[in-house]
CSV table of C-alpha atoms in Angstrom, one decimal:
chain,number,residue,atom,x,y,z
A,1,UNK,CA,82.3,211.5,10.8
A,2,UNK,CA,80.7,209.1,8.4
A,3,UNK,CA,82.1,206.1,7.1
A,4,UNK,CA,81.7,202.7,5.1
A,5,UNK,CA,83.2,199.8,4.0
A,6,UNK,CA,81.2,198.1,1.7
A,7,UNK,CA,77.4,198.4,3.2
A,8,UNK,CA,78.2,198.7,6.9
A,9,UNK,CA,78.0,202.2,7.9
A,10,UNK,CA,80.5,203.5,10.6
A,11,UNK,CA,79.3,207.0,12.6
A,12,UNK,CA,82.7,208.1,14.7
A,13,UNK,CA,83.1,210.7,16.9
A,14,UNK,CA,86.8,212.3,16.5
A,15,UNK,CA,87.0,213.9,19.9
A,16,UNK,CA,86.3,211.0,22.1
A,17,UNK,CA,87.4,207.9,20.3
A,18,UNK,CA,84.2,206.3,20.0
A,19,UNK,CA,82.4,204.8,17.1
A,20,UNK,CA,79.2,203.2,16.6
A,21,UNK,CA,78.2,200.5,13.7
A,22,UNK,CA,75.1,201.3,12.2
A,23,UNK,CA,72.1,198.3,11.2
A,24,UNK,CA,73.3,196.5,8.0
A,25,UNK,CA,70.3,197.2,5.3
A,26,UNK,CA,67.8,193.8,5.3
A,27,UNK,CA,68.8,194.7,1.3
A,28,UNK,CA,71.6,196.8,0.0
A,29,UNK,CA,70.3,200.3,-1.5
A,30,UNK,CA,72.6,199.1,-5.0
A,31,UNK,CA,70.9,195.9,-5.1
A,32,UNK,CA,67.5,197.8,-5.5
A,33,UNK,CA,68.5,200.4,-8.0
A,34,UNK,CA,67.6,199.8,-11.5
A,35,UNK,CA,66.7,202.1,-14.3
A,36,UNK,CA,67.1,200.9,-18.5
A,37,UNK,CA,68.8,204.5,-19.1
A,38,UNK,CA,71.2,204.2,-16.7
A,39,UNK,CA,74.3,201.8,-17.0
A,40,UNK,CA,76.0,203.0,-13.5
A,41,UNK,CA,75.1,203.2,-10.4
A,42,UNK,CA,76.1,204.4,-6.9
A,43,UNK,CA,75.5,205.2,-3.2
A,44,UNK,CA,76.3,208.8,-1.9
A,45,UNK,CA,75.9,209.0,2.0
A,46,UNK,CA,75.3,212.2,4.0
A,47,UNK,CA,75.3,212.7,7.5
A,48,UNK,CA,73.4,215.4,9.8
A,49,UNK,CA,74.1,215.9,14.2
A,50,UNK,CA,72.6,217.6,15.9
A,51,UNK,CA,71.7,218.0,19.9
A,52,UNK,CA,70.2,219.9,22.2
A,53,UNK,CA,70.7,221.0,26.0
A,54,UNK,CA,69.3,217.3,27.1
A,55,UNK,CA,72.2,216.0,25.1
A,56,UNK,CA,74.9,218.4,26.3
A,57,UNK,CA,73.6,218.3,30.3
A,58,UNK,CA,72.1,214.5,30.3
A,59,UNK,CA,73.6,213.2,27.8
A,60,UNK,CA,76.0,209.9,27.0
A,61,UNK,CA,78.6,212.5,25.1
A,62,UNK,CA,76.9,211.5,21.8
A,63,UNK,CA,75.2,213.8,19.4
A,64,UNK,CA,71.6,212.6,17.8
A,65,UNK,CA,72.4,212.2,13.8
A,66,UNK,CA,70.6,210.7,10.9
A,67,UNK,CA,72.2,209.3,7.8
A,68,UNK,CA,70.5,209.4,4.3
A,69,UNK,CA,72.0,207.3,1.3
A,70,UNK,CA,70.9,208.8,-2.0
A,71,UNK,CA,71.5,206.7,-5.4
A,72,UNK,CA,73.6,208.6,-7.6
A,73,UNK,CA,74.1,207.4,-11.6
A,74,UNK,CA,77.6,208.8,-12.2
A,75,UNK,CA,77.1,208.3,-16.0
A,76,UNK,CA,77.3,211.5,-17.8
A,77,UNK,CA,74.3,212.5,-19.4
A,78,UNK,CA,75.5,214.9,-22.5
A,79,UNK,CA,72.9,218.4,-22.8
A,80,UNK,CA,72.2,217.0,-26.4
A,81,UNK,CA,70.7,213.7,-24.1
A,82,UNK,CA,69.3,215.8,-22.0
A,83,UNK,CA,67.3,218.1,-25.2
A,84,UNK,CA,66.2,214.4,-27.2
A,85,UNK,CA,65.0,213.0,-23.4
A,86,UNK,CA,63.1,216.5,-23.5
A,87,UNK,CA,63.9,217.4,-19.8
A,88,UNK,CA,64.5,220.9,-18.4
A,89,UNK,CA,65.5,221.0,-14.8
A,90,UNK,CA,63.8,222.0,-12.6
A,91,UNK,CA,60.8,222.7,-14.1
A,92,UNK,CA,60.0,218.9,-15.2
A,93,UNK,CA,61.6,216.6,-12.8
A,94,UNK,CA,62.0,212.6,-13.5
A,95,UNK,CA,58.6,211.2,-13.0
A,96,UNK,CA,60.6,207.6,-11.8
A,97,UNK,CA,60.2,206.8,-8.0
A,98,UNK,CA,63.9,206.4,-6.1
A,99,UNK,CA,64.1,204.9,-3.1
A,100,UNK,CA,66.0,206.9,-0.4
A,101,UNK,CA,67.3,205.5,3.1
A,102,UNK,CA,66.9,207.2,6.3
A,103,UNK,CA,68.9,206.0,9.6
A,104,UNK,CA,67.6,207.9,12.5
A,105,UNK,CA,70.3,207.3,16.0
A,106,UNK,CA,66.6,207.7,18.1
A,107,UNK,CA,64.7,204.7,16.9
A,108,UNK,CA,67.9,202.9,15.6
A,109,UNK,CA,66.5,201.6,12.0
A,110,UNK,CA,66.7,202.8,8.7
A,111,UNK,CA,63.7,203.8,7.0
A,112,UNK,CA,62.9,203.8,3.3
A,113,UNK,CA,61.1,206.8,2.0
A,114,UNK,CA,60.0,206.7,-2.0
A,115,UNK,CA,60.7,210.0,-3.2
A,116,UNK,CA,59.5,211.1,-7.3
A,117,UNK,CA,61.5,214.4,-7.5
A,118,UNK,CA,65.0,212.6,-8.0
A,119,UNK,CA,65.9,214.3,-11.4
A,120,UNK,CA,67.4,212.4,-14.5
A,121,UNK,CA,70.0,215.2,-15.3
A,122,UNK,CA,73.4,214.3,-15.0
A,123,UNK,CA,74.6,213.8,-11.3
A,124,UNK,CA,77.9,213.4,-12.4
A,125,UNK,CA,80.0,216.4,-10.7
A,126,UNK,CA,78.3,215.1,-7.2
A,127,UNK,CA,81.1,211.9,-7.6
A,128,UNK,CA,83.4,215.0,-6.7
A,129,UNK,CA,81.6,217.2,-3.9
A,130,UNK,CA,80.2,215.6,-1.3
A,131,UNK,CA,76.3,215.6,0.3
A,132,UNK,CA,77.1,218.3,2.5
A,133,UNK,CA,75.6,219.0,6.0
A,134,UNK,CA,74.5,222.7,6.9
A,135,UNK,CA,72.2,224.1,9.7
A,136,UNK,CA,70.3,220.6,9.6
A,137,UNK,CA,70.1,220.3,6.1
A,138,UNK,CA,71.6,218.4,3.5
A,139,UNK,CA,73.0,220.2,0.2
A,140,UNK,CA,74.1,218.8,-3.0
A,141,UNK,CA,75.1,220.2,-6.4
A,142,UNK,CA,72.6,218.3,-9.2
A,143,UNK,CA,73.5,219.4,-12.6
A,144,UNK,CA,73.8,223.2,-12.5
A,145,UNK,CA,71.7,223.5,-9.2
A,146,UNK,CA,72.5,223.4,-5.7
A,147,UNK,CA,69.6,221.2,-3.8
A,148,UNK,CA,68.6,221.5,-0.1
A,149,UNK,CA,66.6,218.9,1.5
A,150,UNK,CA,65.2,218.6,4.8
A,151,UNK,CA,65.5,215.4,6.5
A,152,UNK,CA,63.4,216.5,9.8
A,153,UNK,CA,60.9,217.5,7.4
A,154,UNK,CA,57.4,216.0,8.8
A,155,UNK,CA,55.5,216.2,5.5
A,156,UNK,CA,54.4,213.2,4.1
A,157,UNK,CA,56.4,213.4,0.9
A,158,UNK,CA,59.8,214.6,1.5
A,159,UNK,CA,60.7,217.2,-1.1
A,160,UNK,CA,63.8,219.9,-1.6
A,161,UNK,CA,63.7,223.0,0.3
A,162,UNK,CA,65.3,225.0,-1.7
A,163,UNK,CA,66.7,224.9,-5.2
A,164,UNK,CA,69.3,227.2,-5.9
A,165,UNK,CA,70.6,228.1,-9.3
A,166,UNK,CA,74.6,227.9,-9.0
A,167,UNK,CA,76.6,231.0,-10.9
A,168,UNK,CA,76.5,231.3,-14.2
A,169,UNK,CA,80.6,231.6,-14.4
A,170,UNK,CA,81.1,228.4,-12.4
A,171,UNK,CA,82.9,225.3,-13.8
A,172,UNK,CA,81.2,222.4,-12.1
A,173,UNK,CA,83.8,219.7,-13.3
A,174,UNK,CA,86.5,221.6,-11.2
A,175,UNK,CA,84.3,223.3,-8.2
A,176,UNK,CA,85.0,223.0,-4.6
A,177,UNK,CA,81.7,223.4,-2.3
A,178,UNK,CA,81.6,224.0,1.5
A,179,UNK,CA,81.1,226.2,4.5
A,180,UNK,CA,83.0,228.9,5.4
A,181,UNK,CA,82.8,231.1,8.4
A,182,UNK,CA,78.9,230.0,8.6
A,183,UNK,CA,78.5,230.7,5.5
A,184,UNK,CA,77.7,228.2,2.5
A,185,UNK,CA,80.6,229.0,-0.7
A,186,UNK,CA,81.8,227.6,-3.7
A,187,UNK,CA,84.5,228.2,-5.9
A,188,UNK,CA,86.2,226.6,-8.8
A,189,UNK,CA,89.4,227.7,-11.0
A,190,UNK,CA,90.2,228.0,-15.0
A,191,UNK,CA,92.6,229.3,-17.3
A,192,UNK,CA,92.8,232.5,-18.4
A,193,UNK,CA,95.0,233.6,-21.1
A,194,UNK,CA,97.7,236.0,-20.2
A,195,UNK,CA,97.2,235.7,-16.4
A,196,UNK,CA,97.2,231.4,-15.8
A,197,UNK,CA,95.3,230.0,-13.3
A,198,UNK,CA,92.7,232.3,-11.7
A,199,UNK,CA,90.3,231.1,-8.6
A,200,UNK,CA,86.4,232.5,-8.4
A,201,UNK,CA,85.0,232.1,-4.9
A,202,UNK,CA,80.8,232.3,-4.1
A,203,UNK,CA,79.0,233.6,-1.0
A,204,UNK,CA,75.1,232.1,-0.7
A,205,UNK,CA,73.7,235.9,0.2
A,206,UNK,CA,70.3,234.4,0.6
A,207,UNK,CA,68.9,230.8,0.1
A,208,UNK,CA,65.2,232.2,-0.4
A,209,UNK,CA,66.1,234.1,-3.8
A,210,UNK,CA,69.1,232.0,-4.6
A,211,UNK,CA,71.6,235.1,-4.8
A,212,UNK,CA,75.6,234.6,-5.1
A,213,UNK,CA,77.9,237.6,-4.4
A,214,UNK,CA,81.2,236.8,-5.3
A,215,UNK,CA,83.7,236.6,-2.7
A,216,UNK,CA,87.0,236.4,-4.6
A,217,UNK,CA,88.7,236.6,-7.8
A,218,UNK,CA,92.4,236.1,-7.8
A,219,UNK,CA,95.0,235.0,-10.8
A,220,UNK,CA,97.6,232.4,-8.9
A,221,UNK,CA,100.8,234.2,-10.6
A,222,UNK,CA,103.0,230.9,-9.3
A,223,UNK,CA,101.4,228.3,-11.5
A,224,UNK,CA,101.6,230.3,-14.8
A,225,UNK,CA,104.7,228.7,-15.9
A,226,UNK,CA,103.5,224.7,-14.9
A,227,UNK,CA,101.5,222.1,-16.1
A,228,UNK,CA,100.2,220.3,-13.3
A,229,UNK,CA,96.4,219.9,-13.0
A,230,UNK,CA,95.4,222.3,-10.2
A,231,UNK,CA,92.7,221.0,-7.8
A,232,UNK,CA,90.3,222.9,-5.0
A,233,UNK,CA,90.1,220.8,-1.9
A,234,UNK,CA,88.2,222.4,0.6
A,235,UNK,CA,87.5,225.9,2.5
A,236,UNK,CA,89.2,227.2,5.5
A,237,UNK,CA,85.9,226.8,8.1
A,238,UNK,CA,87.2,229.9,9.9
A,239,UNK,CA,89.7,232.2,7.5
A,240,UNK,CA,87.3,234.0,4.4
A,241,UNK,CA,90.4,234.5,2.2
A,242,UNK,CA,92.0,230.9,2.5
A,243,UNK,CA,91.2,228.1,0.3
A,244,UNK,CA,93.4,224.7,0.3
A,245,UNK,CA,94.4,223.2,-2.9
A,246,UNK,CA,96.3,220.1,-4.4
A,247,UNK,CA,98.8,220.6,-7.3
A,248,UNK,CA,99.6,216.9,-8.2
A,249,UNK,CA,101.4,215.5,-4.5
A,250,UNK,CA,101.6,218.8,-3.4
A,251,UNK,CA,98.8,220.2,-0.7
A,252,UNK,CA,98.5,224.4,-0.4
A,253,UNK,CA,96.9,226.9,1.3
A,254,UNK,CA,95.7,229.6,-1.3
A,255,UNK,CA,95.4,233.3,0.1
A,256,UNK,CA,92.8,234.6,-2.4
A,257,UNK,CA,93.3,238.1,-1.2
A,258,UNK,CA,97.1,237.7,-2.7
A,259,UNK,CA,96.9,234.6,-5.0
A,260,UNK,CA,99.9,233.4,-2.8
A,261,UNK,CA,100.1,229.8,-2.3
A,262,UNK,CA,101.8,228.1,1.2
């Protein structure tokens, strides 16, 4: 698990206790961000393990990992912005270089790779979801697109992997994004009239084309009658039909085979 307090980096391992403190930055990513459109700026950490039978037979008990810290501006850029800035994502992409930073647990440094892809479309919704680690990858949603980047990458510019078009149908300001079973899902939930509060849930059939099956639709009869805010909080990893949700103080499991809420 991955975590901070203000720009010292903390990498803890939940099964045996320990916890390492990473290298403070010579200078804080936030003090290096600048950009004239931009008014707001943050720092969005991922984290990536990974080992191999060296590790597991030779081994100290601790996986290899890398951190990356991405700069996020969590201002929201409206699609009329977007139109008079005449940018349309992905095919035109920010020309601005972003600095990235890359901790690596082998050589024990952080590394800064410049990086001209970073687009200026709103990266509002990622304040919500989180840089998500997946069979050594990274994945992010970026405006209506789901990004995958390859940190091991050895090419000299580090670029996306894949860039995968998220459902048509899918409310980003309320979706829930993770793994499932193996399987990379997202969901989100909205009102319909006459029914109340209905989930949608996502498969990722294939990365290469970008194809979505959907998993689940199911109304949540229980929540017709209130006004609370309903909130998707992450997927079962191991049960397809269960999601877990927050309904003001109150946490549930969802069956989305039932709409029945626990």
């Amino acid at each position: 698990m991955l975590c901070s307090h203000f720009n010292t980096y903390y990498v803890v391992n939940l099964l045996t206790r320990q916890w390492i403190v990473l290298p403070t930055l010579p200078i804080p990513i936030r003090e290096r961000i600048h950009d004239v459109r931009c008014s707001v700026w943050s720092v969005r950490p991922g984290l990536v393990c990974y080992h191999d039978e060296n590790d597991v037979n030779n081994g100290d008990g601790w996986y290899r990992f890398k951190v990356i810290l991405v700069p996020i501006n969590i201002e929201y850029y409206s699609p009329e912005h977007i139109k008079r800035l005449k940018i349309r994502w992905p095919a035109e992409i920010c020309s601005l270089q972003h600095n990235i930073e890359i901790y690596c647990s082998e050589t024990r440094q952080w590394t800064e790779v410049v990086i001209d892809w970073f687009p200026l479309e709103i990266n509002y919704y990622r304040c919500y979801n989180p840089i998500l680690s997946y069979d050594r990858m990274l994945y992010w949603l970026m405006g209506h697109f789901l990004v995958a980047l390859d940190i091991f990458s050895t090419d000299a510019k580090l670029s996306p992997r894949y860039i995968i078009k998220l459902p048509d149908e899918l409310l980003l300001d309320r979706a829930c994004f993770g793994v499932c079973v193996g399987r990379l899902r997202i969901a989100c939930h909205y009102y319909e009239v006459g029914n109340g509060p209905v989930i949608h849930s996502w498969e990722l059939e294939d990365q290469n084309r970008g194809s979505w099956t959907l998993a689940h639709k199911v109304v949540l009869p229980e929540l017709k009658s209130r006004s609370y805010i309903l909130h998707l909080i992450a997927f079962h990893p191991f049960n397809r039909d269960v999601i877990f949700c927050k309904e003001e103080q109150n946490i549930y499991t969802c069956n989305m085979q039932t709409g029945k809420l626990t």
